[in-house]
mmCIF file of C-alpha atoms and ligand atoms in Angstrom:
data_model
loop_
_atom_site.group_PDB
_atom_site.id
_atom_site.type_symbol
_atom_site.label_atom_id
_atom_site.label_comp_id
_atom_site.label_asym_id
_atom_site.label_seq_id
_atom_site.Cartn_x
_atom_site.Cartn_y
_atom_site.Cartn_z
ATOM 1 C CA MET A 1 -36.561 19.171 -3.283
ATOM 2 C CA GLU A 2 -34.495 16.036 -2.703
ATOM 3 C CA ARG A 3 -36.502 12.889 -3.424
ATOM 4 C CA THR A 4 -36.440 10.077 -0.873
ATOM 5 C CA PHE A 5 -37.263 6.414 -1.460
ATOM 6 C CA ALA A 6 -38.381 3.684 0.917
ATOM 7 C CA HIS A 7 -36.545 0.643 -0.446
ATOM 8 C CA ILE A 8 -32.931 0.014 -1.346
ATOM 9 C CA GLU A 9 -33.818 -1.378 -4.805
ATOM 10 C CA THR A 10 -35.457 1.955 -5.700
ATOM 11 C CA LYS A 11 -32.626 3.960 -4.135
ATOM 12 C CA LEU A 12 -30.103 2.066 -6.263
ATOM 13 C CA VAL A 13 -31.865 3.269 -9.394
ATOM 14 C CA HIS A 14 -33.207 6.701 -8.413
ATOM 15 C CA ALA A 15 -31.477 8.133 -5.317
ATOM 16 C CA GLY A 16 -29.226 11.096 -6.013
ATOM 17 C CA GLU A 17 -30.128 11.251 -9.716
ATOM 18 C CA PRO A 18 -30.462 14.782 -11.128
ATOM 19 C CA HIS A 19 -34.075 15.891 -10.916
ATOM 20 C CA PRO A 20 -35.121 17.168 -13.407
ATOM 21 C CA ARG A 21 -32.896 15.024 -15.650
ATOM 22 C CA LEU A 22 -30.007 16.782 -17.382
ATOM 23 C CA LEU A 23 -31.361 17.582 -20.877
ATOM 24 C CA GLY A 24 -33.658 14.590 -20.326
ATOM 25 C CA ALA A 25 -30.749 12.118 -20.190
ATOM 26 C CA VAL A 26 -31.922 8.836 -18.647
ATOM 27 C CA ALA A 27 -28.379 7.676 -17.860
ATOM 28 C CA MET A 28 -26.112 10.101 -15.999
ATOM 29 C CA PRO A 29 -23.906 11.837 -18.592
ATOM 30 C CA ILE A 30 -20.120 11.762 -18.117
ATOM 31 C CA PHE A 31 -18.709 15.202 -17.336
ATOM 32 C CA GLN A 32 -15.297 14.422 -18.745
ATOM 33 C CA THR A 33 -13.905 17.890 -18.231
ATOM 34 C CA ALA A 34 -11.033 18.574 -15.857
ATOM 35 C CA MET A 35 -12.240 22.093 -15.026
ATOM 36 C CA PHE A 36 -15.358 24.220 -15.402
ATOM 37 C CA GLU A 37 -15.628 27.801 -16.628
ATOM 38 C CA THR A 38 -15.702 30.505 -13.955
ATOM 39 C CA ARG A 39 -17.293 33.957 -14.180
ATOM 40 C CA SER A 40 -15.145 36.644 -15.736
ATOM 41 C CA ASP A 41 -15.149 38.667 -12.499
ATOM 42 C CA GLY A 42 -13.290 35.741 -10.963
ATOM 43 C CA ASP A 43 -15.786 35.663 -8.107
ATOM 44 C CA ALA A 44 -16.382 31.912 -8.225
ATOM 45 C CA GLY A 45 -14.794 31.382 -4.807
ATOM 46 C CA TYR A 46 -12.670 28.348 -3.979
ATOM 47 C CA HIS A 47 -15.564 26.117 -2.996
ATOM 48 C CA ASP A 48 -17.590 26.900 -6.118
ATOM 49 C CA LEU A 49 -14.717 25.967 -8.362
ATOM 50 C CA ARG A 50 -15.397 22.651 -10.042
ATOM 51 C CA TYR A 51 -12.334 20.544 -10.826
ATOM 52 C CA ILE A 52 -11.982 16.762 -10.893
ATOM 53 C CA ARG A 53 -9.392 16.640 -8.108
ATOM 54 C CA LEU A 54 -11.717 18.656 -5.868
ATOM 55 C CA ASN A 55 -14.214 15.772 -6.001
ATOM 56 C CA ASN A 56 -17.101 18.062 -6.898
ATOM 57 C CA VAL A 57 -17.981 17.489 -10.554
ATOM 58 C CA PRO A 58 -21.565 16.265 -11.172
ATOM 59 C CA ASN A 59 -20.498 12.606 -11.516
ATOM 60 C CA HIS A 60 -18.992 12.778 -8.004
ATOM 61 C CA THR A 61 -21.855 14.574 -6.306
ATOM 62 C CA VAL A 62 -24.641 12.445 -7.824
ATOM 63 C CA LEU A 63 -22.839 9.213 -6.946
ATOM 64 C CA GLY A 64 -22.060 10.472 -3.437
ATOM 65 C CA ALA A 65 -25.743 11.196 -2.820
ATOM 66 C CA LYS A 66 -26.722 7.748 -4.088
ATOM 67 C CA LEU A 67 -24.186 5.863 -1.949
ATOM 68 C CA ALA A 68 -25.173 7.833 1.170
ATOM 69 C CA ALA A 69 -28.831 6.933 0.560
ATOM 70 C CA LEU A 70 -27.977 3.220 0.210
ATOM 71 C CA GLU A 71 -26.563 3.066 3.742
ATOM 72 C CA ASN A 72 -29.066 5.566 5.205
ATOM 73 C CA ALA A 73 -26.081 7.759 6.025
ATOM 74 C CA GLU A 74 -25.727 11.541 5.960
ATOM 75 C CA ALA A 75 -23.079 11.845 3.250
ATOM 76 C CA ALA A 76 -20.654 9.978 0.986
ATOM 77 C CA ILE A 77 -17.712 10.628 -1.265
ATOM 78 C CA VAL A 78 -16.193 8.403 -3.934
ATOM 79 C CA THR A 79 -12.453 7.865 -4.197
ATOM 80 C CA ALA A 80 -9.905 6.530 -6.694
ATOM 81 C CA SER A 81 -9.692 3.121 -4.969
ATOM 82 C CA GLY A 82 -10.689 1.321 -1.796
ATOM 83 C CA MET A 83 -7.209 2.013 -0.431
ATOM 84 C CA ALA A 84 -7.617 5.749 -1.204
ATOM 85 C CA ALA A 85 -10.829 5.675 0.869
ATOM 86 C CA ILE A 86 -9.169 3.793 3.752
ATOM 87 C CA THR A 87 -5.889 5.728 3.905
ATOM 88 C CA THR A 88 -7.534 9.136 3.454
ATOM 89 C CA ALA A 89 -10.167 8.379 6.098
ATOM 90 C CA LEU A 90 -7.572 7.104 8.596
ATOM 91 C CA LEU A 91 -5.316 10.110 8.023
ATOM 92 C CA THR A 92 -8.311 12.405 8.461
ATOM 93 C CA VAL A 93 -9.439 10.894 11.758
ATOM 94 C CA LEU A 94 -5.927 10.370 13.206
ATOM 95 C CA LYS A 95 -3.074 12.854 13.640
ATOM 96 C CA ASN A 96 0.415 12.803 15.094
ATOM 97 C CA GLY A 97 0.287 11.351 18.631
ATOM 98 C CA ASP A 98 -3.022 9.524 18.177
ATOM 99 C CA HIS A 99 -3.656 5.814 18.685
ATOM 100 C CA LEU A 100 -5.927 3.366 16.818
ATOM 101 C CA LEU A 101 -7.535 0.095 17.893
ATOM 102 C CA ILE A 102 -7.781 -2.153 14.848
ATOM 103 C CA GLN A 103 -9.288 -5.605 14.466
ATOM 104 C CA ASP A 104 -6.989 -8.543 13.729
ATOM 105 C CA CYS A 105 -7.124 -10.006 10.228
ATOM 106 C CA THR A 106 -7.922 -6.890 8.174
ATOM 107 C CA TYR A 107 -7.470 -6.557 4.390
ATOM 108 C CA GLY A 108 -3.738 -6.939 3.590
ATOM 109 C CA GLY A 109 -3.358 -3.396 2.199
ATOM 110 C CA THR A 110 -4.951 -1.893 5.306
ATOM 111 C CA HIS A 111 -2.796 -4.007 7.620
ATOM 112 C CA SER A 112 0.331 -3.085 5.685
ATOM 113 C CA PHE A 113 -0.494 0.671 5.753
ATOM 114 C CA VAL A 114 -1.105 0.618 9.501
ATOM 115 C CA ALA A 115 1.860 -1.639 10.307
ATOM 116 C CA HIS A 116 4.415 -0.015 8.000
ATOM 117 C CA GLU A 117 3.355 3.615 7.472
ATOM 118 C CA PHE A 118 1.674 4.770 10.687
ATOM 119 C CA ALA A 119 4.960 5.268 12.561
ATOM 120 C CA ARG A 120 6.080 7.826 9.951
ATOM 121 C CA TYR A 121 2.982 9.892 10.781
ATOM 122 C CA GLY A 122 3.552 9.524 14.535
ATOM 123 C CA ILE A 123 0.419 7.389 14.895
ATOM 124 C CA SER A 124 0.389 4.204 16.990
ATOM 125 C CA TYR A 125 -1.988 1.243 17.015
ATOM 126 C CA ASP A 126 -2.945 -1.916 18.837
ATOM 127 C CA ILE A 127 -4.555 -4.999 17.365
ATOM 128 C CA ILE A 128 -7.708 -6.240 19.075
ATOM 129 C CA ASP A 129 -9.606 -9.513 18.888
ATOM 130 C CA GLY A 130 -12.784 -8.371 17.130
ATOM 131 C CA ALA A 131 -14.828 -11.183 18.647
ATOM 132 C CA ASP A 132 -13.774 -10.482 22.257
ATOM 133 C CA PRO A 133 -14.966 -6.984 23.317
ATOM 134 C CA ASP A 134 -14.029 -7.647 26.964
ATOM 135 C CA SER A 135 -10.372 -7.600 25.957
ATOM 136 C CA TRP A 136 -10.516 -4.164 24.255
ATOM 137 C CA LYS A 137 -10.394 -1.915 27.319
ATOM 138 C CA ALA A 138 -6.948 -3.159 28.298
ATOM 139 C CA LYS A 139 -5.610 -1.719 25.028
ATOM 140 C CA LEU A 140 -7.316 1.669 25.318
ATOM 141 C CA ARG A 141 -4.997 4.668 25.810
ATOM 142 C CA SER A 142 -5.693 8.327 26.598
ATOM 143 C CA THR A 143 -4.643 9.022 22.982
ATOM 144 C CA THR A 144 -6.957 6.429 21.359
ATOM 145 C CA ARG A 145 -9.120 8.213 18.778
ATOM 146 C CA ALA A 146 -10.751 5.473 16.697
ATOM 147 C CA ILE A 147 -11.722 1.817 16.482
ATOM 148 C CA TYR A 148 -11.541 0.051 13.100
ATOM 149 C CA VAL A 149 -13.269 -3.222 12.158
ATOM 150 C CA GLU A 150 -14.301 -5.096 8.995
ATOM 151 C CA ALA A 151 -17.856 -6.359 8.407
ATOM 152 C CA ILE A 152 -16.646 -9.796 7.238
ATOM 153 C CA ALA A 153 -12.909 -10.409 7.392
ATOM 154 C CA ASN A 154 -10.921 -12.021 4.629
ATOM 155 C CA PRO A 155 -10.136 -14.876 4.045
ATOM 156 C CA VAL A 156 -11.692 -16.842 6.921
ATOM 157 C CA MET A 157 -14.939 -14.808 6.839
ATOM 158 C CA SER A 158 -14.863 -13.904 10.516
ATOM 159 C CA VAL A 159 -17.405 -11.466 11.942
ATOM 160 C CA SER A 160 -16.416 -9.105 14.763
ATOM 161 C CA ASP A 161 -18.836 -7.940 17.419
ATOM 162 C CA LEU A 162 -19.911 -4.922 15.352
ATOM 163 C CA ALA A 163 -22.506 -3.645 17.833
ATOM 164 C CA ALA A 164 -19.915 -3.778 20.628
ATOM 165 C CA ALA A 165 -17.488 -1.760 18.474
ATOM 166 C CA VAL A 166 -20.050 1.053 18.166
ATOM 167 C CA ASP A 167 -20.889 0.933 21.903
ATOM 168 C CA PHE A 168 -17.214 0.950 22.824
ATOM 169 C CA ALA A 169 -16.589 3.938 20.549
ATOM 170 C CA LYS A 170 -19.501 5.882 22.037
ATOM 171 C CA GLN A 171 -18.460 5.058 25.586
ATOM 172 C CA HIS A 172 -14.877 6.224 25.055
ATOM 173 C CA GLY A 173 -15.411 9.088 22.603
ATOM 174 C CA LEU A 174 -13.824 7.289 19.628
ATOM 175 C CA VAL A 175 -14.658 7.450 15.933
ATOM 176 C CA SER A 176 -16.072 4.071 14.843
ATOM 177 C CA MET A 177 -14.886 2.954 11.400
ATOM 178 C CA ILE A 178 -15.826 -0.144 9.428
ATOM 179 C CA ASP A 179 -14.710 -1.582 6.110
ATOM 180 C CA ASN A 180 -18.086 -2.691 4.728
ATOM 181 C CA THR A 181 -16.763 -4.011 1.394
ATOM 182 C CA PHE A 182 -17.582 -7.701 1.932
ATOM 183 C CA ALA A 183 -21.133 -7.116 3.202
ATOM 184 C CA SER A 184 -22.130 -4.289 0.817
ATOM 185 C CA PRO A 185 -25.094 -2.051 1.723
ATOM 186 C CA MET A 186 -27.406 -4.924 0.750
ATOM 187 C CA ASN A 187 -26.329 -7.011 3.732
ATOM 188 C CA PHE A 188 -25.196 -4.373 6.255
ATOM 189 C CA ARG A 189 -25.745 -0.640 6.597
ATOM 190 C CA PRO A 190 -23.257 0.623 9.212
ATOM 191 C CA ALA A 191 -24.928 4.013 9.845
ATOM 192 C CA GLU A 192 -28.083 2.206 11.008
ATOM 193 C CA TRP A 193 -25.983 0.572 13.736
ATOM 194 C CA GLY A 194 -24.334 3.866 14.722
ATOM 195 C CA PHE A 195 -20.980 3.606 12.902
ATOM 196 C CA ASP A 196 -19.435 7.000 12.120
ATOM 197 C CA LEU A 197 -17.671 5.987 8.901
ATOM 198 C CA SER A 198 -18.143 3.103 6.472
ATOM 199 C CA LEU A 199 -15.402 2.450 3.919
ATOM 200 C CA HIS A 200 -15.686 0.525 0.682
ATOM 201 C CA SER A 201 -13.597 -0.900 -2.038
ATOM 202 C CA CYS A 202 -16.206 -0.183 -4.748
ATOM 203 C CA THR A 203 -13.969 -2.304 -6.971
ATOM 204 C CA LYS A 204 -15.906 -5.214 -5.442
ATOM 205 C CA TYR A 205 -19.682 -5.544 -4.929
ATOM 206 C CA MET A 206 -20.601 -1.870 -5.411
ATOM 207 C CA ASN A 207 -19.461 -1.895 -9.042
ATOM 208 C CA GLY A 208 -19.751 -5.646 -9.376
ATOM 209 C CA HIS A 209 -18.321 -6.137 -12.852
ATOM 210 C CA ASN A 210 -14.593 -6.688 -12.227
ATOM 211 C CA ASP A 211 -13.773 -3.783 -14.531
ATOM 212 C CA LEU A 212 -12.712 -0.804 -12.419
ATOM 213 C CA VAL A 213 -10.988 0.263 -9.218
ATOM 214 C CA ALA A 214 -12.841 2.715 -6.959
ATOM 215 C CA GLY A 215 -13.681 3.388 -3.336
ATOM 216 C CA ALA A 216 -16.069 5.284 -1.084
ATOM 217 C CA VAL A 217 -16.299 6.866 2.350
ATOM 218 C CA ILE A 218 -19.853 6.957 3.686
ATOM 219 C CA GLY A 219 -21.098 8.302 7.019
ATOM 220 C CA ARG A 220 -21.376 11.365 9.251
ATOM 221 C CA ALA A 221 -21.538 14.548 7.167
ATOM 222 C CA ASP A 222 -18.946 16.439 9.256
ATOM 223 C CA LEU A 223 -16.402 13.618 8.926
ATOM 224 C CA VAL A 224 -17.085 13.035 5.223
ATOM 225 C CA GLU A 225 -16.511 16.766 4.640
ATOM 226 C CA GLN A 226 -13.143 16.541 6.434
ATOM 227 C CA VAL A 227 -12.275 13.495 4.318
ATOM 228 C CA ARG A 228 -13.219 15.484 1.211
ATOM 229 C CA LEU A 229 -10.848 18.340 2.122
ATOM 230 C CA ASN A 230 -8.066 15.847 2.832
ATOM 231 C CA LEU A 231 -8.779 13.948 -0.403
ATOM 232 C CA ASN A 232 -8.475 17.256 -2.269
ATOM 233 C CA HIS A 233 -4.914 17.482 -0.921
ATOM 234 C CA LEU A 234 -3.936 13.836 -1.217
ATOM 235 C CA GLY A 235 -5.418 13.614 -4.693
ATOM 236 C CA GLY A 236 -7.187 10.245 -4.669
ATOM 237 C CA SER A 237 -10.116 11.438 -6.788
ATOM 238 C CA LEU A 238 -12.202 9.157 -8.980
ATOM 239 C CA ASP A 239 -12.170 9.993 -12.672
ATOM 240 C CA PRO A 240 -15.631 10.879 -14.115
ATOM 241 C CA HIS A 241 -15.515 8.006 -16.566
ATOM 242 C CA ALA A 242 -14.901 5.555 -13.704
ATOM 243 C CA CYS A 243 -17.728 7.315 -11.792
ATOM 244 C CA TYR A 244 -20.005 6.565 -14.723
ATOM 245 C CA LEU A 245 -19.065 2.869 -14.740
ATOM 246 C CA LEU A 246 -19.545 2.624 -10.970
ATOM 247 C CA HIS A 247 -22.874 4.453 -11.258
ATOM 248 C CA ARG A 248 -24.023 1.987 -13.919
ATOM 249 C CA GLY A 249 -22.738 -1.034 -12.007
ATOM 250 C CA VAL A 250 -24.237 -0.136 -8.641
ATOM 251 C CA LYS A 251 -27.786 0.044 -10.018
ATOM 252 C CA THR A 252 -27.928 -3.778 -10.132
ATOM 253 C CA LEU A 253 -26.426 -4.315 -6.657
ATOM 254 C CA ALA A 254 -29.658 -5.738 -5.210
ATOM 255 C CA LEU A 255 -30.139 -8.245 -8.023
ATOM 256 C CA ARG A 256 -26.537 -9.380 -7.882
ATOM 257 C CA VAL A 257 -26.044 -9.610 -4.126
ATOM 258 C CA ARG A 258 -29.369 -11.362 -3.467
ATOM 259 C CA HIS A 259 -28.377 -14.027 -5.990
ATOM 260 C CA GLN A 260 -24.855 -14.233 -4.555
ATOM 261 C CA ASN A 261 -26.182 -14.624 -0.973
ATOM 262 C CA VAL A 262 -28.371 -17.574 -2.009
ATOM 263 C CA SER A 263 -25.812 -19.149 -4.315
ATOM 264 C CA ALA A 264 -22.896 -18.912 -1.843
ATOM 265 C CA LEU A 265 -24.987 -20.541 0.897
ATOM 266 C CA ALA A 266 -25.886 -23.448 -1.414
ATOM 267 C CA ILE A 267 -22.247 -23.853 -2.486
ATOM 268 C CA ALA A 268 -21.038 -23.676 1.141
ATOM 269 C CA ARG A 269 -23.518 -26.417 2.089
ATOM 270 C CA PHE A 270 -22.396 -28.565 -0.860
ATOM 271 C CA LEU A 271 -18.710 -28.172 0.031
ATOM 272 C CA ASP A 272 -19.397 -28.806 3.709
ATOM 273 C CA GLU A 273 -20.719 -32.268 2.826
ATOM 274 C CA HIS A 274 -17.982 -33.153 0.356
ATOM 275 C CA PRO A 275 -15.353 -35.675 1.546
ATOM 276 C CA ALA A 276 -12.519 -33.866 -0.298
ATOM 277 C CA VAL A 277 -13.184 -30.728 1.782
ATOM 278 C CA ALA A 278 -11.965 -30.627 5.399
ATOM 279 C CA SER A 279 -13.966 -27.569 6.519
ATOM 280 C CA VAL A 280 -15.772 -24.511 5.144
ATOM 281 C CA ASN A 281 -15.649 -20.887 6.326
ATOM 282 C CA TYR A 282 -19.019 -19.268 5.612
ATOM 283 C CA PRO A 283 -20.945 -17.320 8.269
ATOM 284 C CA GLY A 284 -24.251 -18.503 6.813
ATOM 285 C CA LEU A 285 -23.617 -22.112 7.887
ATOM 286 C CA ILE A 286 -25.419 -22.890 11.139
ATOM 287 C CA GLY A 287 -22.369 -24.584 12.635
ATOM 288 C CA ASN A 288 -19.995 -21.707 11.803
ATOM 289 C CA GLU A 289 -18.483 -20.008 14.859
ATOM 290 C CA HIS A 290 -19.488 -16.564 13.539
ATOM 291 C CA HIS A 291 -23.029 -17.539 12.550
ATOM 292 C CA ALA A 292 -24.863 -16.046 15.549
ATOM 293 C CA ARG A 293 -23.206 -12.637 15.160
ATOM 294 C CA ALA A 294 -23.662 -12.672 11.376
ATOM 295 C CA ALA A 295 -27.353 -13.542 11.763
ATOM 296 C CA GLU A 296 -27.772 -10.663 14.237
ATOM 297 C CA PHE A 297 -26.157 -8.013 12.022
ATOM 298 C CA PHE A 298 -26.623 -9.001 8.388
ATOM 299 C CA ASP A 299 -29.552 -9.284 6.000
ATOM 300 C CA GLY A 300 -27.600 -11.900 4.022
ATOM 301 C CA PHE A 301 -24.316 -13.742 4.542
ATOM 302 C CA GLY A 302 -22.604 -12.569 1.360
ATOM 303 C CA GLY A 303 -20.992 -14.153 -1.663
ATOM 304 C CA MET A 304 -17.571 -14.962 -0.177
ATOM 305 C CA LEU A 305 -16.516 -18.309 1.238
ATOM 306 C CA SER A 306 -13.321 -20.251 1.795
ATOM 307 C CA PHE A 307 -12.563 -23.896 2.453
ATOM 308 C CA HIS A 308 -9.666 -26.097 3.539
ATOM 309 C CA MET A 309 -8.942 -29.004 1.196
ATOM 310 C CA GLU A 310 -8.550 -32.379 2.880
ATOM 311 C CA GLY A 311 -5.452 -33.025 0.742
ATOM 312 C CA GLY A 312 -3.731 -29.717 1.649
ATOM 313 C CA ALA A 313 -1.770 -27.504 -0.749
ATOM 314 C CA ARG A 314 -1.485 -30.084 -3.521
ATOM 315 C CA ALA A 315 -5.207 -30.749 -3.563
ATOM 316 C CA ALA A 316 -5.913 -26.982 -3.604
ATOM 317 C CA ASP A 317 -3.571 -26.503 -6.584
ATOM 318 C CA ARG A 318 -5.226 -29.341 -8.449
ATOM 319 C CA LEU A 319 -8.697 -28.014 -7.772
ATOM 320 C CA LEU A 320 -7.763 -24.640 -9.256
ATOM 321 C CA GLU A 321 -6.262 -26.369 -12.292
ATOM 322 C CA ARG A 322 -9.480 -28.310 -12.850
ATOM 323 C CA VAL A 323 -12.305 -25.840 -12.278
ATOM 324 C CA ASP A 324 -13.755 -24.420 -15.451
ATOM 325 C CA LEU A 325 -16.233 -21.683 -14.475
ATOM 326 C CA PRO A 326 -14.505 -19.794 -11.640
ATOM 327 C CA VAL A 327 -11.642 -17.703 -12.981
ATOM 328 C CA VAL A 328 -8.449 -18.183 -11.002
ATOM 329 C CA ALA A 329 -7.791 -14.597 -9.935
ATOM 330 C CA PRO A 330 -7.652 -12.481 -6.786
ATOM 331 C CA SER A 331 -10.253 -9.830 -5.902
ATOM 332 C CA LEU A 332 -13.960 -10.438 -5.484
ATOM 333 C CA GLY A 333 -17.511 -9.216 -5.637
ATOM 334 C CA GLY A 334 -18.122 -9.271 -9.382
ATOM 335 C CA VAL A 335 -20.467 -11.119 -11.729
ATOM 336 C CA ASP A 336 -17.790 -13.696 -12.637
ATOM 337 C CA SER A 337 -16.939 -16.269 -9.960
ATOM 338 C CA LEU A 338 -13.293 -16.108 -8.901
ATOM 339 C CA MET A 339 -11.043 -18.509 -6.985
ATOM 340 C CA THR A 340 -7.691 -18.020 -5.332
ATOM 341 C CA ILE A 341 -5.340 -19.594 -2.795
ATOM 342 C CA PRO A 342 -4.789 -16.870 -0.144
ATOM 343 C CA ALA A 343 -1.457 -18.328 1.052
ATOM 344 C CA LYS A 344 -0.085 -17.699 -2.447
ATOM 345 C CA THR A 345 -1.843 -14.416 -3.239
ATOM 346 C CA SER A 346 -3.452 -11.996 -0.769
ATOM 347 C CA HIS A 347 -1.619 -13.339 2.314
ATOM 348 C CA ARG A 348 1.679 -14.492 0.792
ATOM 349 C CA LEU A 349 3.654 -11.777 2.604
ATOM 350 C CA LEU A 350 2.660 -13.129 6.022
ATOM 351 C CA SER A 351 4.956 -15.664 7.658
ATOM 352 C CA PRO A 352 3.657 -19.277 7.784
ATOM 353 C CA GLU A 353 3.219 -18.820 11.581
ATOM 354 C CA GLU A 354 1.143 -15.637 11.117
ATOM 355 C CA ARG A 355 -0.974 -17.396 8.500
ATOM 356 C CA ALA A 356 -1.512 -20.373 10.787
ATOM 357 C CA ARG A 357 -2.534 -18.031 13.649
ATOM 358 C CA ILE A 358 -5.391 -16.562 11.578
ATOM 359 C CA GLY A 359 -6.471 -19.887 10.099
ATOM 360 C CA ILE A 360 -4.899 -19.737 6.624
ATOM 361 C CA SER A 361 -3.566 -23.162 5.669
ATOM 362 C CA ASP A 362 -1.714 -23.783 2.389
ATOM 363 C CA GLY A 363 -4.746 -25.811 1.325
ATOM 364 C CA LEU A 364 -7.241 -22.963 1.905
ATOM 365 C CA VAL A 365 -9.162 -21.975 -1.234
ATOM 366 C CA ARG A 366 -11.180 -18.736 -1.375
ATOM 367 C CA MET A 367 -14.152 -18.359 -3.680
ATOM 368 C CA SER A 368 -16.002 -15.214 -4.711
ATOM 369 C CA VAL A 369 -19.345 -16.485 -5.973
ATOM 370 C CA GLY A 370 -20.543 -14.672 -9.089
ATOM 371 C CA ILE A 371 -23.962 -14.620 -10.701
ATOM 372 C CA GLU A 372 -23.706 -17.812 -12.765
ATOM 373 C CA ALA A 373 -26.390 -20.483 -12.145
ATOM 374 C CA THR A 374 -25.734 -22.085 -8.764
ATOM 375 C CA GLU A 375 -26.277 -25.575 -10.215
ATOM 376 C CA ASP A 376 -23.624 -24.994 -12.886
ATOM 377 C CA LEU A 377 -21.098 -23.838 -10.294
ATOM 378 C CA ILE A 378 -21.837 -26.835 -8.049
ATOM 379 C CA ASP A 379 -21.585 -29.258 -10.991
ATOM 380 C CA ASP A 380 -18.271 -27.712 -11.980
ATOM 381 C CA LEU A 381 -16.889 -27.924 -8.421
ATOM 382 C CA LYS A 382 -18.143 -31.489 -8.068
ATOM 383 C CA ARG A 383 -16.448 -32.564 -11.280
ATOM 384 C CA ALA A 384 -13.196 -30.793 -10.347
ATOM 385 C CA LEU A 385 -13.182 -32.205 -6.790
ATOM 386 C CA GLU A 386 -13.813 -35.736 -8.006
ATOM 387 C CA ALA A 387 -11.488 -35.697 -11.004
HETATM 388 N N1 PLP B 401 -10.989 -3.539 1.641
HETATM 389 C C1 PLP B 401 -11.190 -4.833 1.353
HETATM 390 C C2 PLP B 401 -12.005 -5.657 2.296
HETATM 391 C C3 PLP B 401 -10.639 -5.399 0.201
HETATM 392 O O1 PLP B 401 -10.841 -6.702 -0.065
HETATM 393 C C4 PLP B 401 -9.856 -4.573 -0.661
HETATM 394 C C5 PLP B 401 -9.259 -5.123 -1.901
HETATM 395 O O2 PLP B 401 -9.198 -6.318 -2.110
HETATM 396 C C6 PLP B 401 -9.656 -3.238 -0.314
HETATM 397 C C7 PLP B 401 -10.255 -2.752 0.823
HETATM 398 C C8 PLP B 401 -8.828 -2.331 -1.188
HETATM 399 O O3 PLP B 401 -9.561 -1.933 -2.281
HETATM 400 P P1 PLP B 401 -8.944 -1.434 -3.675
HETATM 401 O O4 PLP B 401 -8.233 -2.598 -4.278
HETATM 402 O O5 PLP B 401 -10.128 -0.962 -4.434
HETATM 403 O O6 PLP B 401 -7.995 -0.310 -3.357
#
């Protein structure tokens, strides 16, 4: 019988684990075998056949059960990257002739896939203002099949009206999809709010150690099964060894994200008061324009923040030269703090006008707060800002 657990901390450790344990193994063994033996009568049947690309070796199924439990969802599947999860899910939900409503300011890879590849599949889209649900109906078409939002959008940490997205989807018979990477299941569990599919770059908080690339699709069992069949064709399967690392990393999600929530809020408050900083984007700050929505939806405000330097691009460059603890690198969600200048990295392909429209100045610095002592990070920032 499948065991169920009341609290997310216990689910992280025990949900989905083989019961009884495989040969008593406390840690999930790695089934590093491309294929599994079939019976000699050849009667295994396609769906019984275990093969890494078919996403059904024990490392996949155990991890899928754990991730589904974390978001109180029906099912989950892991994928080779966050982009494999996003592209496979979109191509499963949408077909030739369909239309998508997608929030402005999504992850660059998602935006680029929708903007540059959709036309080749005969799929169209419209961009919506995630914070203004009243404006969505005007963009609805008879062919609209899905609405796509992000829990917290990079790099200005905006929060869409997530509850309105679910209501809108239900009202108009759409599939509701959310990229929940920035919030992680610690801060937001989309299925509890009625989302059909939650997508993750597990490269980030889920694994949390900046040492692998992986993704996940979590949600309604019928849709996850369709994604699985499509993933079998498209081939974005996660290798068992990477499954093992993700499985090991995710067990400490609660410890990491709780610390990161508290630490990022303290750092945001420090930066907000500092004269070298013009303004801070962090939904946990009371004065932030997204604070009310974030407080309604999230259990914590996350470990990501960004801030505009008073001295613009030059001051941002100098800050990154002077900080010692945060590593200057893109990506996010791991134990090591990271810093980057979005105008030069994640959003460099946007025109200066497009960047200005979504609030990305050349002096905007993004920080992914790790699990170092908050005081040490603040001391380091203080020294670098005042140098
Ligand atoms: N979604 C978000 C919000 C991201 O930040 C990223 C990567 O930065 C992705 C998806 C893509 O994930 P991956 O790099 O694992 O393919």
